[in-house]
Coordinates of C-alpha atoms in Angstrom, one line a residue:
Chain D
M9 CA 265.9 95.5 -4.4
L10 CA 269.0 97.0 -3.9
D11 CA 270.0 96.8 -7.5
I12 CA 268.3 100.0 -8.0
F13 CA 271.6 101.7 -6.6
S14 CA 273.2 100.2 -9.7
Y15 CA 271.5 102.2 -12.2
P16 CA 273.4 105.3 -13.4
F17 CA 270.5 107.8 -12.9
M18 CA 270.3 106.6 -9.3
Q19 CA 274.2 107.0 -8.7
R20 CA 273.9 110.3 -10.2
A21 CA 271.1 111.4 -7.9
L22 CA 273.1 110.0 -4.9
L23 CA 276.2 112.1 -6.1
A24 CA 273.7 115.3 -6.2
A25 CA 272.2 114.4 -2.9
F26 CA 275.7 114.2 -1.2
F27 CA 276.8 117.5 -2.2
T28 CA 273.6 119.2 -1.7
G29 CA 273.3 118.0 1.7
L30 CA 276.6 119.2 2.6
A31 CA 276.4 122.7 1.0
A32 CA 273.0 123.6 2.1
P33 CA 273.6 123.6 5.9
A34 CA 276.9 125.3 5.3
V35 CA 275.3 128.5 4.3
G36 CA 272.2 127.5 6.5
T37 CA 274.3 128.0 9.7
Y38 CA 274.9 131.6 8.9
I39 CA 271.4 132.5 8.0
V40 CA 270.2 131.0 11.1
Q41 CA 272.7 132.5 13.1
R42 CA 271.4 136.1 11.6
R43 CA 267.9 134.9 12.5
L44 CA 266.9 135.0 8.7
A45 CA 265.9 131.3 8.8
L46 CA 263.2 131.7 6.4
L47 CA 265.5 133.7 3.9
G48 CA 266.0 130.4 1.8
D49 CA 262.4 129.9 1.4
G50 CA 262.2 133.6 0.0
I51 CA 264.8 132.9 -2.5
G52 CA 263.2 129.7 -3.3
H53 CA 259.9 131.5 -4.2
V54 CA 261.9 134.2 -6.4
A55 CA 263.7 131.2 -8.1
V56 CA 260.1 129.7 -9.4
T57 CA 260.4 132.9 -11.6
G58 CA 263.8 132.1 -12.8
V59 CA 262.8 128.4 -13.6
A60 CA 259.6 129.4 -15.5
L61 CA 261.9 131.9 -17.3
G62 CA 264.2 129.1 -18.2
L63 CA 261.3 126.9 -19.6
L64 CA 259.8 129.9 -21.4
T65 CA 263.0 130.8 -23.3
G66 CA 264.5 127.4 -23.6
I67 CA 267.6 128.2 -21.6
A68 CA 268.6 125.4 -19.2
P69 CA 266.5 126.3 -16.1
T70 CA 269.4 125.8 -13.7
W71 CA 271.0 129.0 -15.4
T72 CA 268.1 131.2 -15.3
A73 CA 267.2 130.1 -11.8
V74 CA 270.7 130.8 -10.4
T75 CA 270.6 134.2 -12.1
V76 CA 267.3 135.3 -10.6
A77 CA 267.9 133.7 -7.3
V78 CA 271.2 135.9 -7.1
L79 CA 269.3 139.0 -8.0
G80 CA 266.4 138.0 -5.8
A81 CA 268.8 137.5 -2.8
V82 CA 270.8 140.7 -3.4
L83 CA 267.3 142.5 -3.5
I84 CA 266.3 140.8 -0.2
E85 CA 269.7 141.8 1.3
I86 CA 269.3 145.3 0.3
I87 CA 265.7 145.6 1.7
R88 CA 266.9 144.1 4.9
E89 CA 269.7 146.5 5.2
R90 CA 267.7 149.4 4.7
G91 CA 264.5 147.9 6.1
H92 CA 263.2 150.0 9.0
T93 CA 259.4 148.9 9.9
N94 CA 258.2 147.3 6.5
G95 CA 261.1 145.2 5.6
D96 CA 259.1 142.0 6.4
V97 CA 256.2 143.3 4.2
A98 CA 258.5 144.1 1.4
L99 CA 259.9 140.7 1.6
A100 CA 256.7 139.0 1.5
L101 CA 255.8 141.2 -1.7
L102 CA 259.0 139.5 -3.3
F103 CA 258.3 136.2 -2.3
Y104 CA 254.8 136.1 -3.5
G105 CA 255.5 138.0 -6.5
G106 CA 258.3 135.5 -7.5
L107 CA 256.0 132.5 -7.1
A108 CA 253.2 134.1 -8.9
G109 CA 255.3 135.2 -11.9
G110 CA 256.8 131.9 -12.1
V111 CA 253.4 130.2 -12.4
L112 CA 252.3 133.0 -14.8
L113 CA 255.3 132.4 -17.3
T114 CA 254.9 128.7 -17.1
G115 CA 251.2 129.0 -18.2
L116 CA 252.4 131.6 -21.1
G117 CA 255.0 129.2 -22.3
G118 CA 252.5 126.8 -22.9
Q119 CA 254.3 124.4 -20.4
S120 CA 252.5 121.9 -18.5
A121 CA 252.2 122.3 -14.7
A122 CA 254.2 118.9 -14.4
R123 CA 257.3 120.5 -15.7
L124 CA 257.1 123.1 -13.2
Q125 CA 256.3 120.6 -10.6
E126 CA 259.7 119.0 -11.0
Y127 CA 261.4 122.1 -9.6
L128 CA 258.9 122.8 -7.0
F129 CA 259.0 119.5 -5.3
G130 CA 262.2 118.2 -6.8
S131 CA 262.9 115.4 -9.2
I132 CA 266.5 114.1 -8.3
T133 CA 266.2 111.0 -10.5
T134 CA 265.9 112.8 -13.4
I135 CA 269.0 115.0 -13.2
S136 CA 271.5 114.8 -16.0
V137 CA 275.0 114.3 -16.1
G138 CA 275.6 117.9 -16.8
D139 CA 273.3 118.8 -14.2
V140 CA 275.3 116.8 -11.6
W141 CA 278.5 118.4 -12.7
I142 CA 277.1 122.0 -12.1
T143 CA 275.6 120.9 -9.0
M144 CA 279.1 119.6 -7.6
A145 CA 280.8 122.6 -8.8
F146 CA 278.2 124.9 -7.3
A147 CA 278.5 123.0 -4.0
A148 CA 282.0 123.1 -3.9
V149 CA 282.1 126.7 -4.1
V150 CA 279.6 127.1 -1.3
I151 CA 281.2 124.7 1.0
L152 CA 284.8 126.1 0.3
V153 CA 283.6 129.8 0.8
G154 CA 281.3 129.0 3.9
V155 CA 284.1 127.1 5.7
G156 CA 287.1 129.2 4.4
L157 CA 285.7 132.3 5.2
A158 CA 284.0 130.8 8.4
P159 CA 285.9 133.6 10.7
Q160 CA 284.9 136.6 8.9
L161 CA 281.3 135.4 8.5
F162 CA 280.9 134.5 11.9
A163 CA 282.2 137.8 13.1
V164 CA 279.8 139.7 10.7
A165 CA 276.8 137.6 11.7
Q166 CA 277.7 137.6 15.5
D167 CA 278.0 141.2 15.9
E168 CA 277.5 143.4 12.8
E169 CA 278.8 146.8 14.8
F170 CA 281.8 145.1 16.3
A171 CA 282.7 143.8 12.8
R172 CA 282.5 147.2 11.2
V173 CA 284.8 148.7 13.8
A174 CA 287.2 145.8 13.3
G175 CA 287.2 147.1 9.6
L176 CA 285.4 144.2 8.0
N177 CA 283.4 145.1 5.0
V178 CA 280.1 144.1 6.6
R179 CA 277.6 144.8 3.5
A180 CA 280.1 142.7 1.3
Y181 CA 280.0 139.7 3.6
N182 CA 276.3 139.9 4.1
L183 CA 275.9 139.9 0.3
L184 CA 277.9 137.4 0.0
V185 CA 275.9 135.2 2.4
A186 CA 273.0 136.1 0.4
V187 CA 274.4 135.1 -2.9
L188 CA 275.8 131.6 -1.3
A189 CA 272.2 131.3 -0.2
A190 CA 270.9 131.6 -3.7
V191 CA 273.2 129.5 -5.2
S192 CA 272.5 126.5 -2.6
V193 CA 268.8 127.1 -3.3
T194 CA 269.5 126.3 -6.8
I195 CA 271.4 123.3 -6.4
A196 CA 269.1 122.0 -3.9
M197 CA 265.9 122.9 -6.1
R198 CA 266.7 119.5 -8.1
T199 CA 267.0 117.5 -4.9
V200 CA 264.2 118.7 -2.6
G201 CA 262.4 121.1 -4.6
L202 CA 262.3 124.9 -4.3
L203 CA 259.4 124.6 -1.9
L204 CA 261.5 122.6 0.5
V205 CA 264.8 124.1 0.0
S206 CA 264.9 126.0 3.2
A207 CA 264.2 122.6 5.1
L208 CA 267.6 121.5 4.0
M209 CA 269.3 124.7 5.0
V210 CA 267.7 125.2 8.4
V211 CA 266.5 121.9 10.1
P212 CA 270.1 120.1 10.3
V213 CA 271.2 123.4 12.0
A214 CA 268.5 123.3 14.2
T215 CA 269.3 119.8 15.0
S216 CA 272.9 120.0 15.5
Q217 CA 272.6 123.2 17.7
Q218 CA 270.6 121.1 20.0
L219 CA 273.9 119.3 21.2
T220 CA 276.6 121.9 20.3
R221 CA 278.1 124.6 22.4
S222 CA 280.6 126.1 19.8
F223 CA 279.8 127.6 16.4
R224 CA 282.5 125.3 14.3
T225 CA 281.0 122.2 15.6
T226 CA 277.4 123.3 15.0
L227 CA 278.5 124.2 11.4
G228 CA 280.5 120.8 10.9
A229 CA 277.8 118.6 12.6
A230 CA 274.9 120.4 10.5
M231 CA 276.8 119.7 7.2
V232 CA 277.1 115.9 8.4
L233 CA 273.5 115.7 9.3
G234 CA 272.3 117.5 6.0
M235 CA 274.1 115.0 3.9
V236 CA 273.0 112.0 6.1
A237 CA 269.4 113.4 5.3
S238 CA 269.8 113.7 1.9
V239 CA 271.5 110.3 0.9
G240 CA 269.4 108.6 3.4
G241 CA 266.2 110.1 2.4
L242 CA 266.9 109.5 -1.4
S243 CA 267.6 105.7 -0.7
L244 CA 264.4 105.6 1.4
S245 CA 262.4 107.0 -1.5
A246 CA 264.4 104.6 -4.0
L247 CA 263.4 101.7 -1.5
A248 CA 259.7 102.6 -1.6
P249 CA 257.2 99.7 -2.2
A250 CA 256.8 99.0 -5.7
G251 CA 253.6 100.5 -7.2
T252 CA 254.1 103.7 -5.0
R253 CA 256.0 106.9 -6.0
V254 CA 257.7 108.5 -3.1
A255 CA 259.1 112.0 -3.9
P256 CA 262.6 112.1 -2.6
G257 CA 262.2 115.8 -1.6
S258 CA 259.6 114.7 0.8
T259 CA 261.7 111.8 2.3
I260 CA 264.8 113.9 2.8
V261 CA 262.8 116.8 5.0
L262 CA 261.0 114.2 6.8
L263 CA 264.3 112.4 7.9
S264 CA 265.9 115.6 8.4
L265 CA 262.9 116.6 10.7
A266 CA 262.9 113.2 12.2
G267 CA 266.6 113.9 13.5
F268 CA 265.5 117.1 15.1
V269 CA 262.7 115.3 16.9
I270 CA 264.9 112.9 18.2
T271 CA 267.8 115.3 19.5
W272 CA 265.4 118.0 20.8
P273 CA 264.4 116.3 24.0
L274 CA 268.0 115.5 24.4
G275 CA 269.1 119.0 23.9
A276 CA 266.4 120.1 26.5
W277 CA 267.7 117.7 29.0
L278 CA 271.3 118.7 28.5
R279 CA 270.6 122.3 28.9
R280 CA 268.6 121.8 32.3
R281 CA 271.3 119.5 33.5
H282 CA 273.6 122.5 32.7
L283 CA 271.6 124.9 34.3
R284 CA 271.5 123.2 37.3
S285 CA 275.2 122.2 37.6
T286 CA 276.1 126.1 37.0
P287 CA 277.8 127.0 40.1
F288 CA 276.1 130.0 41.9
P289 CA 278.0 133.3 41.3
A290 CA 280.9 133.6 43.7
L291 CA 279.7 135.5 47.0
P292 CA 281.7 138.3 48.1
P293 CA 284.6 137.8 50.6
D294 CA 282.4 138.8 53.7
G295 CA 279.3 136.8 52.7
T296 CA 279.8 133.6 54.4
T297 CA 277.6 130.7 53.8
T298 CA 275.3 129.7 56.7
P299 CA 276.1 126.2 57.4
H300 CA 273.2 123.8 57.9
D301 CA 272.8 121.7 61.0
A302 CA 273.1 118.2 60.3
A303 CA 270.1 117.7 62.6
E304 CA 267.8 119.5 60.3
H305 CA 268.2 116.5 57.9
P306 CA 267.4 113.0 59.1
H307 CA 269.8 111.1 56.8
D308 CA 273.2 111.4 55.2
H309 CA 273.3 112.6 51.6
G310 CA 274.6 109.8 49.6
P311 CA 274.6 108.3 46.1
D312 CA 271.0 106.7 46.8
C313 CA 269.4 109.3 49.2
G314 CA 267.3 110.5 46.3
H315 CA 268.6 113.9 46.0
A316 CA 270.3 115.2 42.8
A317 CA 273.9 114.9 43.3
I318 CA 276.1 117.3 41.5
P319 CA 279.8 117.1 41.3
H320 CA 281.4 120.4 42.6
G321 CA 285.2 120.8 42.5
D322 CA 286.3 118.3 44.8
H323 CA 283.4 117.1 46.5
V324 CA 279.6 116.2 45.3
D325 CA 276.8 118.6 46.5
Y326 CA 273.2 117.4 46.9
V327 CA 270.4 119.5 46.0
H328 CA 267.9 119.7 48.8
D329 CA 265.0 122.3 49.1
G330 CA 266.2 124.3 46.5
H331 CA 269.8 124.7 47.6
R332 CA 272.9 122.6 47.5
H333 CA 274.4 120.8 50.4
A334 CA 278.0 119.8 50.5
P335 CA 278.8 117.6 53.8
H336 CA 281.2 119.3 55.8
E337 CA 281.9 117.6 59.3
Q338 CA 278.8 117.6 61.3
H339 CA 276.8 119.9 59.1
Y340 CA 276.2 120.9 55.6
D341 CA 277.6 123.9 53.8
E342 CA 275.3 125.4 51.3
H343 CA 277.0 125.9 47.9
Chain W
M8 CA 305.9 162.4 20.9
P9 CA 303.2 159.7 20.1
V10 CA 300.6 160.7 17.6
T11 CA 297.3 161.7 19.0
P12 CA 294.9 158.8 18.9
L13 CA 291.7 160.8 18.8
H14 CA 290.9 164.2 17.7
L15 CA 287.3 165.4 16.9
T16 CA 286.9 168.9 15.8
D17 CA 283.6 170.8 15.8
G18 CA 281.9 167.5 15.5
A19 CA 278.0 167.3 15.2
V20 CA 275.7 164.5 14.5
A21 CA 272.1 164.7 13.5
I22 CA 269.6 161.6 13.7
G23 CA 266.8 161.8 11.3
G24 CA 267.4 165.4 10.7
R25 CA 267.4 166.4 14.6
P26 CA 270.7 167.5 15.8
V27 CA 271.8 165.2 18.6
L28 CA 275.6 166.3 19.2
R29 CA 276.7 169.8 18.4
G30 CA 280.1 171.6 18.3
I31 CA 282.1 168.8 20.0
D32 CA 285.9 169.3 20.5
L33 CA 287.6 166.3 21.9
R34 CA 291.2 165.5 21.8
V35 CA 292.4 162.4 23.7
E36 CA 296.2 162.1 24.1
S37 CA 297.9 158.7 24.1
G38 CA 297.8 156.8 27.3
E39 CA 294.6 158.6 28.6
F40 CA 291.8 157.1 30.6
V41 CA 288.6 159.1 29.6
A42 CA 285.1 158.8 30.7
L43 CA 282.3 160.2 29.0
M44 CA 279.6 160.9 31.2
G45 CA 276.2 162.6 31.5
A46 CA 272.4 162.0 32.3
N47 CA 270.4 159.9 30.2
G48 CA 269.9 161.3 26.4
S49 CA 272.7 163.7 26.9
G50 CA 274.3 161.9 23.7
K51 CA 277.3 160.1 25.3
T52 CA 276.6 156.9 23.6
T53 CA 275.9 158.6 20.1
L54 CA 279.4 160.4 20.6
V55 CA 281.2 157.1 21.1
R56 CA 279.5 155.6 18.2
A57 CA 280.4 158.6 16.1
L58 CA 284.1 158.3 17.4
T59 CA 284.0 154.7 16.1
G60 CA 282.8 155.5 12.8
L61 CA 279.5 153.7 13.3
R62 CA 277.5 156.9 13.0
P63 CA 278.4 159.4 10.3
L64 CA 279.3 163.0 11.4
T65 CA 277.1 165.5 9.9
S66 CA 279.8 168.1 10.3
G67 CA 283.2 168.3 11.5
T68 CA 286.3 166.3 11.1
L69 CA 287.3 163.3 13.0
E70 CA 291.0 162.1 13.1
L71 CA 292.2 158.9 14.5
F72 CA 296.0 158.5 15.0
G73 CA 296.4 161.6 12.9
T74 CA 294.5 160.0 9.9
D75 CA 291.1 161.5 8.8
L76 CA 288.3 158.9 9.6
R77 CA 287.5 158.6 5.7
H78 CA 291.1 157.4 4.9
F79 CA 291.5 155.3 8.1
H80 CA 292.2 151.8 7.7
D81 CA 294.4 150.8 10.6
W82 CA 291.4 149.3 12.4
Q83 CA 293.5 146.8 14.5
R84 CA 294.5 149.9 16.4
V85 CA 291.2 150.4 17.5
G86 CA 288.8 148.3 20.0
Y87 CA 285.3 148.6 20.4
V88 CA 283.0 147.1 23.3
P89 CA 279.7 147.5 22.6
Q90 CA 276.8 147.8 25.6
R91 CA 276.1 144.1 25.4
L92 CA 276.3 141.0 23.1
G93 CA 274.3 141.8 20.0
A94 CA 270.9 140.6 19.4
A95 CA 270.7 136.8 20.4
T96 CA 272.1 134.7 17.6
G97 CA 270.4 131.6 16.5
V98 CA 273.4 129.3 16.6
P99 CA 275.7 128.7 19.8
A100 CA 279.2 130.0 19.8
S101 CA 281.7 129.5 22.5
V102 CA 283.6 132.2 24.6
W103 CA 286.8 131.1 22.8
E104 CA 285.0 131.7 19.4
V105 CA 283.7 135.2 20.2
V106 CA 286.8 136.2 21.7
A107 CA 288.7 134.8 18.7
S108 CA 286.7 136.9 16.3
G109 CA 288.4 139.9 17.9
R110 CA 291.6 139.0 16.4
L111 CA 290.3 139.4 12.9
T112 CA 291.5 142.9 12.6
R113 CA 294.9 141.4 12.5
R114 CA 294.3 138.0 10.6
R115 CA 294.5 137.6 6.7
L116 CA 291.6 136.1 4.8
L117 CA 292.1 132.1 4.7
R118 CA 295.0 131.9 6.9
P119 CA 294.7 129.6 9.9
L120 CA 295.5 131.2 13.4
S121 CA 299.0 131.8 14.1
R122 CA 300.7 131.3 17.3
A123 CA 300.9 134.7 18.0
D124 CA 297.0 135.1 17.4
R125 CA 296.5 132.0 19.8
T126 CA 298.6 133.8 22.5
A127 CA 296.7 137.0 22.1
I128 CA 293.2 135.1 22.6
K129 CA 294.5 133.1 25.7
D130 CA 296.1 136.1 27.2
A131 CA 292.9 138.3 26.6
L132 CA 291.0 135.5 28.3
E133 CA 293.2 135.6 31.4
V134 CA 293.0 139.2 31.6
V135 CA 289.2 139.1 32.0
D136 CA 289.7 135.9 34.3
L137 CA 287.6 133.5 32.0
A138 CA 290.3 131.2 30.8
D139 CA 288.4 128.4 32.5
R140 CA 285.1 129.1 30.7
A141 CA 286.9 129.1 27.2
R142 CA 284.7 126.0 25.9
D143 CA 281.5 127.1 27.3
G144 CA 278.7 128.6 25.1
V145 CA 278.6 132.2 25.8
S146 CA 274.8 132.0 26.1
Q147 CA 275.5 130.1 29.5
L148 CA 277.4 132.8 31.0
S149 CA 275.8 135.5 33.3
G150 CA 275.5 138.9 31.9
G151 CA 278.2 140.3 33.7
Q152 CA 280.5 137.4 32.4
Q153 CA 279.3 138.2 28.7
Q154 CA 280.3 141.8 29.2
R155 CA 283.9 140.5 30.1
V156 CA 283.9 138.1 26.9
L157 CA 283.1 141.5 24.9
I158 CA 285.9 143.0 26.8
A159 CA 288.3 140.1 26.0
R160 CA 287.2 140.2 22.4
A161 CA 288.4 143.7 22.0
L162 CA 291.6 143.0 24.0
A163 CA 292.5 139.9 21.6
G164 CA 293.1 142.6 18.7
E165 CA 295.6 144.4 20.9
P166 CA 294.0 147.8 20.4
E167 CA 295.9 151.1 21.1
L168 CA 292.7 152.9 21.6
L169 CA 289.6 151.4 23.2
F170 CA 286.2 152.4 23.2
L171 CA 283.7 151.0 25.9
D172 CA 280.2 151.8 25.9
E173 CA 278.7 151.5 29.3
P174 CA 280.8 148.3 30.4
T175 CA 279.3 148.4 33.9
A176 CA 275.8 149.1 33.2
G177 CA 273.8 146.2 34.8
V178 CA 276.8 144.3 36.0
D179 CA 277.1 143.1 39.6
L180 CA 280.0 144.3 41.7
P181 CA 282.0 141.2 41.7
N182 CA 281.9 141.4 37.7
Q183 CA 282.5 145.2 38.0
L184 CA 285.7 144.6 40.0
A185 CA 287.0 141.9 37.6
L186 CA 286.2 144.4 34.8
T187 CA 288.1 147.2 36.5
A188 CA 291.3 144.9 37.2
A189 CA 291.2 144.0 33.3
L190 CA 291.0 147.6 32.3
G191 CA 293.6 148.5 34.8
E192 CA 295.7 146.1 33.5
L193 CA 295.3 147.4 29.8
A194 CA 295.9 151.1 30.9
S195 CA 299.1 150.1 32.5
R196 CA 300.2 148.7 29.1
G197 CA 299.9 152.0 27.7
A198 CA 296.4 151.8 26.0
T199 CA 294.2 154.8 25.4
I200 CA 290.8 154.1 26.8
V201 CA 287.5 156.1 26.1
L202 CA 284.5 154.8 28.2
V203 CA 280.8 155.7 28.5
A204 CA 279.6 155.5 31.8
H205 CA 276.6 156.5 33.7
E206 CA 278.2 155.9 36.9
L207 CA 281.7 155.1 37.5
G208 CA 281.4 152.7 40.5
P209 CA 284.8 150.9 41.0
L210 CA 286.2 152.3 37.8
A211 CA 286.6 155.7 39.4
G212 CA 290.2 155.0 40.7
L213 CA 291.2 154.4 36.9
V214 CA 289.7 157.5 35.1
G215 CA 292.1 160.4 34.7
R216 CA 289.7 162.6 32.8
A217 CA 285.9 163.0 32.8
V218 CA 283.8 164.6 29.6
V219 CA 280.5 165.4 30.8
M220 CA 277.9 165.6 28.1
R221 CA 274.7 167.9 28.4
D222 CA 272.3 168.2 25.8
G223 CA 274.5 167.0 23.1
R224 CA 277.5 169.4 24.1
V225 CA 280.2 168.8 26.1
A226 CA 279.5 170.6 29.5
Y227 CA 282.5 169.7 31.6
D228 CA 286.0 168.4 30.5
G229 CA 288.6 167.9 33.1
A230 CA 289.6 166.1 36.4
P231 CA 287.3 163.1 37.3
L232 CA 284.1 164.0 39.3
A233 CA 282.4 162.2 41.9
D234 CA 279.2 160.4 40.8
H235 CA 277.0 162.7 42.4
Q236 CA 278.7 165.9 40.9
V237 CA 277.9 164.6 37.3
H238 CA 274.4 164.9 38.2
D239 CA 274.9 168.5 39.3
P240 CA 272.0 170.5 37.9
R241 CA 274.6 172.4 35.9
F242 CA 274.9 168.9 33.9
A243 CA 271.4 167.9 34.0
E244 CA 269.1 167.9 30.9
P245 CA 267.5 171.2 31.0
H246 CA 264.4 170.5 29.2
L247 CA 264.2 166.9 29.3
H248 CA 260.7 166.5 27.9
H249 CA 261.4 167.6 24.6
H250 CA 264.0 165.1 23.9
H251 CA 262.5 162.0 25.0
T252 CA 259.5 161.8 22.7
D253 CA 260.6 159.8 19.5
G254 CA 264.6 159.9 20.0
H255 CA 266.0 156.9 18.0
A256 CA 269.4 157.5 19.3
L257 CA 268.4 158.3 22.9
R258 CA 266.8 154.7 23.1
H259 CA 270.3 153.4 23.7
D260 CA 270.8 155.5 26.9
H261 CA 267.7 154.7 28.8
S262 CA 268.5 152.8 32.0
P263 CA 268.1 150.3 33.3
H264 CA 270.1 148.1 31.1
V265 CA 269.6 145.4 33.5
S266 CA 267.6 143.1 31.1
S267 CA 269.2 140.1 29.7
P268 CA 272.2 140.8 27.6
L269 CA 270.7 138.4 25.1
E270 CA 267.5 140.0 24.4
G271 CA 268.7 143.3 23.0
G272 CA 267.8 144.7 19.9
R273 CA 270.1 146.4 17.6

């Protein structure tokens, strides 16, 4: 059963999946940070027209798709920058225009819908040697820029106005992220398909931020998660029972989502635990705490008294009646 | 004689065609601690945004360190502390990372942090007394602590001229005191500080000069005033109802700013 991995087409597919899985979350992190999680989806829709243009003219769809996607991404970024009230409507117009244009062009070219479907839902196993090289080159550029310029891109996405006063060219960096997103969409379209591209950019980030507190670990973990989901999803689809055809795009995205479903409760628990252990703000010097008489409490707090124990500096507090008790001589201090 | 850090001549700002600031002359000398005060909607936040180049002047000239704003590139000499942390971002960021981003003005592309960078970041965190929270996510801090993070971010760039937009708004007293200590430390190192404040509170002891705005103009410029004097009828908005209708710029000035620092818009 495992000999499927010895076929050259499968090895090419695994390589492409590996690089795509690393690159997509590298850009996706900045996109999520700027609350533009659906940007990848929008670019994916626009890229459909690019693919159809390639099918119509006979130029390799990868090149027409990357061109149209970059143009679309720049246009989206300009609309977003100028956008006041109708920004999202303008974006929607662009998305659906791109999708409809692609379907129309494919029809005009006399191409069967199946050909377009390869790009809509991915067909990683038909990827050619040349495409693997292009995918690896583009992915390398995306990763190098996304990681190398991380301090600048982080600052711009975190606080645009501060970045501007710091002398950074905010518009150039925003355009750069849009272009990187377009490039990732194009390389991911062979793997997961244009309609699922956004998932590979966003879901690993959503998963990793459940457990992280800093930007760099979120970025790194998202890239690893994206890579694991791509390679794992592809392998799963290859191992599907004989007689069934499972599109790798679907297993990749579902595996990625499964990661989120598993980590989400863990993240929620960690956040709750953190909230509970956060010390109350320091009281002003004169605001002394009111000690509790131990007589109010029939038992001594201890490891198994049933009250939540919270390490607090050099002692342990016990949550009791909405406040925290620290044993002190014959009474409890409230912390 | 050190170069004048800030010199605005006959500055005017219009937003959406409506004049918000008119005929502003403001010259701040090196080492001064200036408070821009005034009622809501008097234009003080717009002024500080114009002074940092975030809001273009419709007329007048602005010189930073003797250079016209259009040709000014020495941004590492300028620090800016916005009213609050920008809109909640979708990805967590640690206190250290946010403060480190303030160091970008002095870093070159694709270079790792130098020893001097790390020292400056650590120093900035210590000045605002948050060194022990460096690894925590900023979203886990209280509003007042986040305000101190923003100040540390500006300090990390070691600016000579620091702008602060309402640093004490919606901040509790212990945090205001911590903030005052940080600004006092900075002022003692010789920095020039311009801050927007509705009320000075504990900062009053540091302020050396007050500029009171009224209706988009400078109504008073001189020795610091007590908080109640700023709200003297002479400085109050004379026809408030005209100016509160659709003011985009005025939106920033509405108190209270007490809402969570993470929910703010742009």
